[in-house]
Amino acid sequence: MARLQLKNVNKRWGSFVGVDNFDLDIADQEFLVLLGPSGCGKSTTMRMIAGLEDVTDGEIWLGDRVVNNLEPKDRDISMVFQSYGLYPNLSVYENIRFPLRVRKVPKEQHHEMVMKAIDMVELNDFMDRRPAELSGGQRQRVALGRAIVRKPTVFLMDEPLSNLDAKLRVSTRAQIKNLQSKLKTTTVYVTHDQIEAMTLADRVVVMNKGKIQQVGTPTDIYDNPANTFVASFIGSPAMNLVEGRLENGVFQGDGIRVEGLPAGSSGNVTLGFRAEDAEIVDGAGEISAPMYSIELLGEASMITWRLGGSLVSIKTNKEYRAEIGDTVNARIPAGICHLFDTASGERIAQ
Amino acid sequence: MSNLANKKPPSLVALSTVFVLFWLVVAAFPFLWTMWGSFKVEGDFFSRADWMNAITGPVTERQHGGPFTLDGYRGAWIEQEFWRAVLNTGIVVFFTVVISLTLGTLGGYALARSGFKYTFWLLMAALVFRAMPHVTLVSGYLLPFFQMNIWGYLPTTIIVLVAINQPFTLWMLHSFFLSIPKDLDEAAMVDGCTRFQAFRLAIIPVMWPGVVTTGLFSFLLAYNDFTVTSMLLTQENATMIPKINSFLGSTQEEGKVMYAVAAVVSAIVPLFVLILFFQRQIVSGLTAGAVKG
Ligand SMILES: Nc1ncnc2c1ncn2[C@@H]1O[C@H](COP(=O)(O)OP(=O)(O)O)[C@@H](O)[C@H]1O
Ligand SMILES: [Mg+2]
């Protein structure tokens, strides 16, 4: 159990910046998710915490000591790798026992500890098999079992679900959440899947190009994205973003005009709103433009316009019918709108 | 699988069976012939009158009162002290294999994991030296060895054989290590291993078939070598192959050729034992996929 702090951590390879000034304080027992597109530096950050990658600049604190110069084995963490990293020549039982063996845990305790971990990840029927004789989901659970068999101060998980099929991913996700709440171990979890992040995290760190974009609870980053990157990355579908001009509290874009916005600022702005917050109307609306497409989603239909350069979508009931090219109107109350500075992408305070 | 095989036309099955049998006979015949002949006298095995004599052995019958004789073996092993050559070969082979595998696994692992840019060129250069005819290297060694007064000794030969063999060992083990995902080392290190423990406890067990296969190649190089051993060793330190050659070089003396034949058969037997013993590892080492988890 420990608090984990990253103080202005940087990773550079030559002139290439992998992680840029990463500064974060992770509380004891917290479930923290690093979320971002592929190549944004999530794994690098995690590997620096694990000690598998040197820190170019900055400090990593684990509990009350700086661990920058400690070997991975001395950091007392455990890690689940994307490709699991199981020992192919050892049985499931021996795979899970491996950390106890190399860490010189007294032999008499091994069996009990291993069996407890095996129970937790429900692998009792597969104890004697080799990894090659297991399905992807079972291998994944062996990796989890190996991580929890001793009580580490921090769990690190690097996209542990990305090699599983969609259905298994949902059930394993629930299992991980459950395990973490039982074990109460500080956890850093890396993913590029925003749904995983939203469902698992106490707090989410959204990263892009090596930089932290926003830190907050899932609700926080969903309701108040700090910039257009976060807005377009979180939510499914992602937030609609339209460029235009703001003048005296009136936003004017191509085919869209919203009144009653805060009058404080003016200039080129990007207006954002979520598909599920707006509604299609018959009379006049903030959007009035020819429809670009209509898609049936099952429980709802999705109407899309092309406004300026961007596609804007709104959900409506599944009975709604219109032809492509018809003018369709929608109501966008000022209250659901987010404003971002077009040049910097940053949120404009409201 | 067997279903599929059953569906093949009988003519094809017959043809391939015949072919395999034919191949087996062709491959095994020289060895069987030599082994059979090693229990005869020179007059039979190298008979000018009738080649069938090598099988029936009338001269052997006349000289020893039976169709088989151990004369060749007795002469080679006792009179000519072939056991000394066997011992020398054992020493040379053992140390060559152990040293090149030790250097090869450590070096191959380091190269595979370092990500050093010039690794490829380093290995390429190594391979070029391996490709040179051994005799070009050895003739260069002769003079300095004489001057340093280290010519003729087993350790000198071992060092030369290791040097000649090392590039290949390094190259082969390097590619085996590359086929093992880096995650395995890293998982082991997070689990509590030092870098070296990760190598020993996590990587080597998986690498075992690769080590055995590479070791076999080193073994064969040292075991079968003629160029290096014949030029670098004194008469009493000679290994098996040069020793057999020296038997063959003295055809004037009746019977000595049979020492060579008996010695050849003695030299082949360990190879069979070896292959039988390590058969499984060699097969999985040669089909490198087995290394992957
Ligand atoms: N050893 C390395 N040398 C140079 N660049 C690297 C190295 N490892 C990773 N990178 C680069 O750093 C960036 C971040 O990588 P990574 O942390 O693996 O991203 P992800 O968020 O997908 O896990 C990528 O652009 C990657 O190409
Ligand atoms: Mg990654």
XYZ file of C-alpha atoms and ligand atoms in Angstrom:
671
model
C 0.000 0.000 0.000
C 1.532 3.285 -0.937
C 1.172 6.669 -2.381
C 2.835 7.052 -5.772
C 4.083 10.406 -6.969
C 5.544 11.421 -10.291
C 7.294 14.753 -10.088
C 7.908 16.429 -13.445
C 8.924 13.164 -15.025
C 10.383 13.317 -18.537
C 11.476 10.667 -20.970
C 13.496 11.566 -24.027
C 15.237 9.431 -26.613
C 17.682 11.788 -28.277
C 15.511 14.688 -29.358
C 12.301 12.640 -29.347
C 10.117 13.376 -26.344
C 8.217 10.298 -25.176
C 6.827 11.694 -21.927
C 6.762 15.417 -21.298
C 6.770 16.823 -17.773
C 4.419 14.298 -16.260
C 3.356 15.474 -12.825
C 0.882 13.474 -10.806
C 0.090 12.439 -7.253
C -1.615 9.069 -6.936
C -3.259 8.404 -3.591
C -2.954 5.167 -1.650
C -5.518 2.578 -2.829
C -6.500 4.699 -5.808
C -7.389 3.124 -9.160
C -5.786 5.413 -11.698
C -6.216 4.954 -15.435
C -3.850 6.380 -18.036
C -5.907 6.927 -21.161
C -4.753 8.091 -24.562
C -4.326 7.097 -28.177
C -1.666 4.620 -29.188
C 1.855 6.062 -29.038
C 1.043 8.835 -26.572
C 3.503 7.605 -23.940
C 1.265 5.612 -21.596
C 3.387 2.466 -21.595
C 6.558 4.506 -21.280
C 5.183 6.226 -18.187
C 4.203 2.903 -16.676
C 7.537 1.317 -17.528
C 9.341 4.167 -15.797
C 7.267 3.502 -12.681
C 8.208 -0.175 -12.927
C 11.885 0.599 -13.432
C 12.035 -1.014 -16.856
C 12.846 2.332 -18.454
C 15.201 4.988 -17.107
C 13.781 8.366 -16.166
C 15.482 11.141 -18.162
C 14.390 13.876 -15.803
C 12.258 14.185 -12.689
C 11.539 11.969 -9.709
C 9.320 9.024 -8.958
C 8.321 8.588 -5.331
C 6.935 5.366 -3.993
C 5.740 5.840 -0.428
C 8.416 7.977 1.183
C 11.398 7.236 -1.035
C 12.656 8.160 -4.466
C 12.845 5.010 -6.575
C 14.509 6.409 -9.721
C 17.653 4.381 -9.206
C 16.127 1.192 -7.842
C 16.035 -2.002 -9.881
C 12.537 -3.250 -10.801
C 12.856 -6.033 -8.236
C 13.500 -3.576 -5.420
C 10.457 -1.437 -6.119
C 7.962 -3.944 -4.777
C 5.472 -3.546 -7.592
C 3.824 -6.108 -9.790
C 2.848 -5.750 -13.389
C 0.521 -7.344 -15.908
C 1.893 -7.130 -19.424
C -0.116 -6.684 -22.586
C 1.197 -9.994 -23.930
C 1.123 -11.456 -20.385
C 4.808 -12.486 -20.294
C 4.039 -15.912 -18.824
C 6.818 -18.483 -18.439
C 5.990 -21.030 -21.160
C 7.934 -23.867 -19.539
C 6.136 -23.597 -16.190
C 2.644 -24.729 -15.189
C -0.008 -22.247 -14.113
C 0.750 -23.076 -10.489
C 4.487 -22.560 -10.953
C 3.970 -19.370 -12.941
C 2.022 -17.884 -10.067
C 4.561 -19.186 -7.553
C 7.549 -17.728 -9.420
C 7.602 -14.329 -7.657
C 7.519 -16.066 -4.267
C 10.410 -18.304 -5.247
C 12.705 -15.560 -6.492
C 11.807 -13.242 -3.642
C 12.734 -15.938 -1.130
C 9.370 -16.053 0.594
C 9.592 -18.954 3.096
C 8.699 -22.185 1.299
C 6.027 -23.299 3.770
C 3.892 -20.288 2.857
C 4.015 -20.807 -0.902
C 1.202 -23.282 -1.278
C -1.302 -21.304 0.711
C -0.475 -18.032 -1.034
C -0.565 -19.547 -4.502
C -3.857 -21.310 -3.840
C -5.404 -18.107 -2.570
C -4.381 -16.285 -5.756
C -5.593 -19.171 -7.904
C -8.957 -19.057 -6.142
C -9.235 -15.345 -6.731
C -8.655 -15.628 -10.462
C -10.685 -18.853 -10.680
C -8.061 -21.071 -12.238
C -8.443 -24.090 -9.945
C -9.201 -26.434 -12.827
C -6.160 -25.399 -14.846
C -3.401 -25.404 -12.238
C -1.257 -28.027 -13.924
C -1.515 -26.797 -17.479
C 1.148 -24.934 -19.368
C 0.319 -21.454 -20.735
C 0.246 -22.855 -24.280
C -2.701 -25.046 -23.297
C -4.836 -22.124 -22.115
C -7.211 -19.727 -23.848
C -6.421 -16.011 -24.024
C -8.726 -15.201 -21.131
C -7.190 -17.889 -18.938
C -3.666 -16.709 -19.722
C -4.716 -13.234 -18.814
C -5.937 -14.535 -15.459
C -2.653 -16.346 -14.835
C -0.889 -13.024 -15.336
C -3.301 -11.417 -12.882
C -2.791 -14.231 -10.402
C 0.961 -13.821 -10.612
C 0.565 -10.108 -9.942
C -1.583 -10.537 -6.828
C 0.105 -13.562 -5.267
C 2.259 -11.381 -3.046
C 1.118 -8.078 -1.636
C 2.898 -5.471 -3.759
C 2.637 -1.760 -3.017
C 1.468 -0.954 -6.541
C -0.168 -2.859 -9.393
C 0.681 -1.834 -12.908
C -1.407 -3.099 -15.814
C -0.556 -2.316 -19.408
C -3.591 -2.814 -21.637
C -4.350 -6.156 -19.982
C -7.592 -6.652 -21.890
C -6.552 -5.660 -25.380
C -5.908 -9.239 -26.538
C -9.321 -10.513 -25.447
C -12.514 -10.605 -27.466
C -15.223 -8.063 -26.722
C -17.383 -10.241 -24.496
C -14.543 -11.547 -22.380
C -13.239 -8.029 -22.033
C -16.414 -6.936 -20.277
C -16.389 -9.785 -17.763
C -12.656 -9.566 -17.064
C -12.988 -5.830 -16.614
C -15.548 -6.426 -13.887
C -13.260 -9.024 -12.314
C -10.324 -6.597 -12.220
C -12.471 -3.912 -10.638
C -13.673 -6.384 -8.048
C -10.164 -7.670 -7.266
C -8.805 -4.181 -6.834
C -11.539 -3.145 -4.433
C -10.913 -6.303 -2.372
C -7.126 -5.983 -2.335
C -7.122 -2.194 -1.922
C -3.808 -1.857 -3.698
C -2.834 1.314 -5.517
C -3.301 0.549 -9.203
C -2.131 2.216 -12.392
C -3.926 0.889 -15.422
C -3.094 1.781 -19.017
C -5.637 1.664 -21.814
C -6.573 3.335 -25.071
C -10.217 2.343 -24.593
C -12.207 5.163 -23.024
C -15.003 2.857 -21.911
C -12.534 0.793 -19.894
C -11.194 3.995 -18.401
C -14.634 5.307 -17.489
C -15.806 2.059 -15.900
C -12.667 1.234 -13.910
C -11.113 4.465 -12.800
C -11.301 6.472 -9.630
C -9.419 9.055 -11.624
C -8.507 9.203 -15.291
C -5.415 10.817 -16.765
C -5.932 11.675 -20.412
C -2.642 11.845 -22.315
C -1.709 12.945 -25.808
C 1.725 13.206 -27.419
C 3.475 12.601 -24.122
C 1.602 15.331 -22.265
C -1.129 15.158 -19.649
C -4.259 16.730 -21.112
C -6.547 16.420 -18.125
C -6.757 14.668 -14.780
C -10.112 14.040 -13.150
C -12.838 11.640 -12.190
C -14.604 9.976 -15.117
C -17.596 12.295 -14.605
C -15.286 15.295 -14.524
C -13.628 14.646 -17.807
C -16.878 13.627 -19.432
C -18.802 16.703 -18.269
C -16.017 19.260 -18.379
C -13.358 18.315 -20.926
C -10.387 20.636 -20.560
C -9.714 20.957 -24.275
C -10.867 19.823 -27.689
C -8.596 16.751 -27.579
C -10.251 15.396 -24.444
C -13.672 16.380 -25.782
C -13.121 14.439 -28.974
C -11.551 11.448 -27.206
C -14.060 10.835 -24.423
C -17.588 9.585 -24.955
C -19.149 7.437 -27.584
C -19.990 9.073 -29.856
C -17.412 11.768 -29.100
C -18.487 15.343 -28.480
C -19.606 17.329 -31.533
C -17.194 20.154 -32.299
C -18.041 23.014 -34.706
C -15.820 25.967 -35.500
C -17.239 29.469 -35.737
C -17.170 32.960 -34.252
C -18.388 34.175 -30.889
C -19.647 37.767 -30.640
C -21.633 39.197 -27.714
C -22.700 35.784 -26.508
C -23.814 34.612 -29.939
C -22.055 31.734 -31.686
C -22.301 31.770 -35.472
C -21.068 28.897 -37.561
C -21.918 27.328 -40.889
C -25.585 26.217 -40.500
C -25.607 26.765 -36.756
C -26.332 29.743 -34.524
C -26.501 29.559 -30.758
C -27.560 32.507 -28.602
C -27.332 33.157 -24.922
C -23.737 32.045 -24.441
C -21.500 33.845 -21.921
C -20.695 37.287 -23.332
C -17.258 37.537 -21.745
C -15.125 36.534 -24.679
C -15.213 36.824 -28.425
C -13.273 35.644 -31.459
C -12.716 32.303 -33.168
C -14.108 29.553 -30.984
C -15.057 25.913 -31.233
C -18.468 24.988 -29.911
C -18.948 21.544 -28.420
C -22.026 19.610 -27.302
C -22.917 15.957 -26.801
C -25.139 14.068 -29.206
C -27.453 12.911 -26.451
C -28.015 16.367 -24.958
C -29.499 17.994 -28.083
C -32.809 17.181 -29.734
C -34.377 17.249 -33.191
C -37.250 19.727 -33.490
C -39.839 20.459 -36.191
C -39.856 24.228 -35.723
C -36.907 26.608 -35.736
C -33.719 25.413 -34.032
C -30.105 26.391 -33.537
C -29.150 24.006 -36.309
C -30.958 24.256 -39.563
C -29.169 22.493 -42.374
C -29.530 19.688 -44.937
C -29.149 16.256 -43.399
C -25.955 14.400 -44.368
C -26.944 10.916 -43.173
C -29.223 8.939 -40.890
C -28.124 5.743 -39.147
C -30.205 3.317 -37.157
C -28.374 2.384 -33.946
C -30.980 0.008 -32.559
C -32.392 1.875 -29.582
C -32.068 5.244 -31.375
C -31.290 6.889 -34.678
C -28.337 9.136 -35.364
C -28.833 12.210 -37.561
C -25.697 13.752 -39.016
C -25.065 17.123 -40.661
C -22.014 18.493 -42.286
C -21.406 21.929 -40.758
C -18.334 23.764 -42.028
C -15.601 21.151 -42.024
C -16.997 18.896 -39.332
C -19.651 16.254 -38.975
C -22.213 16.888 -36.235
C -24.482 14.127 -34.949
C -27.536 14.091 -32.718
C -29.475 11.128 -31.379
C -33.202 10.952 -31.864
C -35.912 8.317 -31.458
C -35.700 5.329 -33.749
C -38.993 6.077 -35.509
C -37.685 9.351 -36.927
C -37.700 9.422 -40.737
C -36.141 11.927 -43.146
C -34.417 11.786 -46.509
C -30.799 12.685 -47.053
C -30.667 16.290 -48.223
C -33.869 17.364 -46.376
C -33.454 20.326 -44.096
C -33.538 19.128 -40.495
C -33.593 21.375 -37.437
C -32.224 20.751 -33.974
C -32.381 22.515 -30.649
C -29.069 23.193 -28.912
C -29.717 24.986 -25.611
C -26.861 27.248 -24.564
C -26.657 25.296 -21.292
C -25.295 22.148 -22.926
C -22.621 23.945 -24.913
C -18.887 23.953 -24.222
C -16.658 26.649 -25.699
C -13.035 26.117 -26.683
C -10.515 28.542 -28.071
C -10.019 27.430 -31.687
C -6.329 28.324 -31.843
C -5.174 26.660 -28.613
C -7.998 24.124 -28.208
C -8.274 25.086 -24.519
C -11.603 25.425 -22.759
C -12.862 28.991 -22.370
C -13.866 29.622 -18.759
C -17.608 30.071 -18.444
C -4.165 -36.166 -40.241
C -4.429 -39.907 -40.628
C -7.761 -39.487 -42.418
C -6.144 -37.282 -44.951
C -3.269 -39.648 -45.463
C -5.671 -42.538 -45.976
C -7.360 -40.742 -48.799
C -4.179 -40.520 -50.842
C -4.117 -42.854 -53.848
C -2.393 -46.205 -53.073
C 0.029 -45.759 -55.965
C 1.311 -42.556 -54.383
C 1.669 -44.215 -50.995
C 3.576 -47.121 -52.584
C 5.805 -44.770 -54.525
C 6.697 -42.654 -51.528
C 7.310 -45.735 -49.391
C 9.659 -47.132 -52.008
C 11.395 -43.806 -52.251
C 11.884 -43.520 -48.509
C 13.206 -47.092 -48.316
C 15.562 -46.426 -51.201
C 16.795 -43.272 -49.545
C 17.301 -45.083 -46.263
C 19.369 -47.778 -47.927
C 21.473 -45.273 -49.815
C 22.038 -43.236 -46.687
C 22.772 -46.146 -44.377
C 24.662 -48.377 -46.774
C 28.147 -46.862 -46.504
C 27.977 -47.031 -42.755
C 26.667 -50.610 -42.645
C 29.251 -51.677 -45.213
C 32.064 -50.141 -43.206
C 30.825 -51.599 -39.956
C 30.535 -55.095 -41.444
C 33.936 -54.775 -43.064
C 35.623 -53.583 -39.909
C 35.454 -57.147 -38.591
C 37.342 -58.537 -41.605
C 40.991 -58.481 -42.644
C 42.360 -56.186 -45.311
C 42.487 -59.005 -47.882
C 38.709 -59.290 -47.734
C 37.555 -55.719 -47.251
C 39.829 -54.427 -49.991
C 39.734 -57.626 -52.047
C 40.879 -57.280 -55.655
C 39.576 -60.675 -56.609
C 35.914 -60.378 -55.771
C 34.037 -57.606 -53.902
C 31.746 -60.275 -52.427
C 34.730 -61.295 -50.275
C 34.092 -58.253 -48.121
C 30.778 -59.823 -47.171
C 31.680 -63.466 -46.902
C 35.271 -63.032 -45.713
C 37.161 -66.116 -46.988
C 40.591 -64.654 -46.166
C 39.473 -63.800 -42.659
C 38.225 -67.368 -42.356
C 41.569 -68.746 -43.485
C 43.663 -66.500 -41.181
C 41.530 -66.543 -38.031
C 39.352 -69.611 -38.335
C 36.101 -67.584 -38.393
C 34.338 -65.030 -40.630
C 34.850 -62.212 -38.077
C 37.926 -60.878 -36.331
C 38.601 -58.113 -33.798
C 42.098 -57.622 -35.192
C 41.352 -54.166 -36.605
C 39.993 -52.932 -33.270
C 42.768 -54.568 -31.275
C 45.388 -52.979 -33.499
C 43.837 -49.541 -33.473
C 42.868 -49.334 -29.810
C 45.705 -51.210 -28.147
C 48.691 -51.311 -30.439
C 48.228 -47.842 -31.918
C 46.717 -46.392 -28.743
C 43.615 -45.023 -30.408
C 42.133 -44.522 -26.925
C 44.580 -41.665 -26.491
C 43.079 -39.959 -29.550
C 39.592 -40.599 -28.214
C 40.550 -38.994 -24.937
C 42.089 -35.999 -26.726
C 38.987 -35.588 -28.875
C 36.863 -35.787 -25.754
C 38.851 -33.012 -24.103
C 38.914 -30.793 -27.179
C 35.216 -31.271 -27.920
C 34.086 -30.815 -24.336
C 35.920 -27.565 -23.790
C 35.137 -26.186 -27.228
C 31.408 -26.763 -26.711
C 31.332 -25.487 -23.147
C 33.341 -22.365 -23.897
C 31.529 -21.437 -27.093
C 28.123 -22.013 -25.529
C 28.972 -19.930 -22.491
C 30.299 -17.039 -24.546
C 27.549 -17.537 -27.132
C 24.576 -17.466 -24.763
C 25.851 -14.473 -22.824
C 26.899 -12.580 -25.949
C 23.835 -13.561 -27.970
C 21.543 -12.477 -25.160
C 23.335 -9.179 -24.737
C 23.211 -8.454 -28.472
C 19.552 -9.468 -28.750
C 18.478 -7.229 -25.890
C 20.817 -4.262 -26.274
C 19.100 -2.612 -29.231
C 22.587 -1.468 -30.218
C 22.428 -0.057 -33.748
C 25.451 -1.855 -35.131
C 24.504 -5.293 -33.852
C 23.648 -6.443 -37.332
C 26.976 -5.356 -38.810
C 28.862 -6.833 -35.905
C 27.199 -10.169 -36.564
C 27.731 -9.802 -40.292
C 31.464 -9.253 -39.842
C 31.593 -12.268 -37.545
C 29.932 -14.385 -40.177
C 32.435 -13.365 -42.839
C 35.267 -14.727 -40.714
C 33.307 -17.906 -40.166
C 32.902 -18.297 -43.913
C 36.644 -18.224 -44.632
C 38.292 -21.594 -45.239
C 39.796 -22.692 -41.938
C 43.124 -23.415 -43.538
C 43.650 -19.722 -44.356
C 43.268 -18.894 -40.688
C 45.343 -21.777 -39.389
C 48.349 -21.178 -41.617
C 48.473 -17.681 -40.187
C 48.489 -19.047 -36.647
C 51.358 -21.498 -37.164
C 54.350 -19.173 -36.957
C 53.252 -17.160 -33.912
C 52.323 -20.384 -32.133
C 55.784 -21.812 -32.762
C 57.403 -18.625 -31.524
C 55.274 -18.438 -28.417
C 55.991 -22.101 -27.874
C 52.344 -23.021 -27.563
C 52.107 -25.147 -30.682
C 51.012 -28.734 -30.278
C 49.003 -28.423 -27.078
C 45.298 -29.157 -26.636
C 44.380 -25.773 -25.076
C 45.801 -23.951 -28.090
C 43.648 -26.021 -30.393
C 40.600 -25.489 -28.207
C 41.080 -21.731 -28.339
C 41.417 -21.792 -32.127
C 38.332 -23.966 -32.551
C 36.331 -21.727 -30.228
C 37.481 -18.679 -32.179
C 36.483 -20.208 -35.484
C 33.162 -21.394 -34.136
C 32.147 -18.424 -32.032
C 30.667 -16.198 -34.758
C 28.310 -18.933 -35.796
C 27.304 -19.777 -32.219
C 26.753 -16.131 -31.454
C 24.675 -15.635 -34.579
C 22.521 -18.669 -34.012
C 21.875 -18.027 -30.318
C 21.245 -14.363 -31.049
C 18.372 -15.269 -33.346
C 16.983 -17.730 -30.804
C 17.014 -14.994 -28.181
C 15.319 -12.580 -30.550
C 12.434 -15.003 -30.919
C 11.796 -14.845 -27.168
C 9.607 -11.839 -26.354
C 11.229 -9.157 -24.224
C 8.173 -9.258 -21.980
C 9.476 -12.478 -20.515
C 12.668 -10.874 -19.159
C 10.765 -7.879 -17.968
C 8.085 -9.942 -16.248
C 10.833 -11.851 -14.473
C 12.576 -8.666 -13.370
C 9.349 -7.187 -12.008
C 8.678 -10.508 -10.281
C 11.913 -10.076 -8.368
C 14.818 -11.238 -10.521
C 18.047 -9.439 -11.227
C 18.925 -9.179 -14.915
C 21.103 -12.267 -14.603
C 18.489 -14.247 -12.676
C 15.937 -13.363 -15.339
C 18.360 -14.745 -17.907
C 19.006 -17.903 -15.912
C 15.519 -18.644 -14.545
C 13.190 -17.312 -17.212
C 15.076 -17.218 -20.508
C 17.443 -20.184 -20.488
C 14.752 -22.780 -19.674
C 12.816 -21.568 -22.694
C 16.008 -21.353 -24.729
C 17.140 -24.868 -23.892
C 16.366 -26.430 -27.295
C 18.244 -23.584 -28.956
C 21.238 -24.095 -26.696
C 21.253 -27.837 -27.364
C 20.981 -27.381 -31.118
C 23.741 -24.791 -31.200
C 25.826 -26.978 -28.915
C 25.393 -29.866 -31.316
C 26.718 -27.792 -34.190
C 29.725 -26.747 -32.128
C 30.222 -30.349 -31.140
C 30.204 -31.511 -34.754
C 32.627 -28.812 -35.795
C 35.128 -29.754 -33.127
C 34.547 -33.490 -33.460
C 34.920 -33.602 -37.227
C 37.637 -31.031 -37.574
C 40.684 -32.069 -39.548
C 42.332 -28.881 -40.763
C 42.938 -27.275 -37.396
C 43.695 -30.358 -35.331
C 46.030 -31.928 -37.888
C 48.093 -28.770 -38.214
C 48.172 -27.676 -34.593
C 48.645 -30.885 -32.621
C 51.658 -33.103 -32.003
C 51.524 -36.814 -32.719
C 50.727 -37.825 -29.144
C 48.124 -35.075 -28.714
C 46.371 -35.975 -31.983
C 42.607 -36.255 -31.978
C 40.655 -39.041 -33.698
C 40.303 -37.663 -37.200
C 44.020 -36.901 -37.800
C 44.850 -40.221 -36.141
C 42.583 -42.118 -38.545
C 44.187 -40.224 -41.365
C 47.624 -41.312 -40.229
C 46.461 -44.968 -40.298
C 45.333 -44.493 -43.881
C 48.644 -42.857 -44.794
C 50.541 -46.067 -44.135
C 49.052 -48.483 -46.649
C 52.373 -50.267 -47.220
C 51.951 -52.088 -43.976
C 49.484 -54.946 -44.341
C 46.510 -54.613 -41.945
C 46.993 -50.981 -40.903
C 44.207 -49.839 -43.196
C 41.899 -52.045 -41.181
C 42.892 -50.056 -38.082
C 41.522 -47.001 -39.847
C 38.288 -48.789 -40.692
C 37.852 -49.997 -37.130
C 38.682 -46.509 -35.799
C 36.153 -44.915 -38.151
C 33.416 -47.164 -36.836
C 34.470 -46.381 -33.269
C 34.290 -42.677 -34.050
C 30.779 -42.858 -35.497
C 29.110 -44.619 -32.591
C 29.138 -41.656 -30.164
C 27.380 -39.548 -32.789
C 24.466 -41.973 -32.916
C 24.217 -42.016 -29.152
C 24.280 -38.240 -29.055
C 21.574 -37.771 -31.658
C 19.347 -40.362 -30.027
C 19.828 -38.745 -26.650
C 19.102 -35.143 -27.663
C 16.724 -35.952 -30.495
C 13.743 -34.097 -29.001
C 15.600 -30.889 -28.197
C 17.295 -30.857 -31.579
C 14.028 -31.199 -33.446
C 12.330 -28.465 -31.467
C 15.449 -26.321 -31.711
C 15.502 -26.621 -35.468
C 11.819 -25.722 -35.696
C 12.398 -22.556 -33.758
C 8.686 -21.885 -33.195
C 8.835 -24.150 -30.177
C 10.678 -21.439 -28.340
C 7.708 -19.111 -28.388
C 5.232 -19.126 -25.539
N 13.063 2.575 -27.000
C 12.471 3.578 -27.676
N 13.202 4.398 -28.456
C 12.630 5.416 -29.132
N 11.312 5.717 -29.101
C 10.522 4.935 -28.343
C 11.052 3.835 -27.579
N 10.028 3.240 -26.928
C 8.908 3.944 -27.255
N 9.198 4.956 -28.098
C 8.252 5.939 -28.641
O 7.632 6.610 -27.586
C 6.280 6.874 -27.877
C 5.392 6.391 -26.765
O 5.397 4.983 -26.744
P 4.470 4.170 -25.739
O 4.678 4.690 -24.370
O 4.754 2.735 -25.963
O 3.024 4.522 -26.252
P 1.623 3.926 -25.799
O 0.880 5.101 -25.268
O 0.971 3.405 -27.025
O 1.852 2.865 -24.793
C 5.980 6.188 -29.203
O 5.951 7.178 -30.212
C 7.138 5.269 -29.399
O 7.447 5.138 -30.757
Mg 1.440 0.769 -24.951
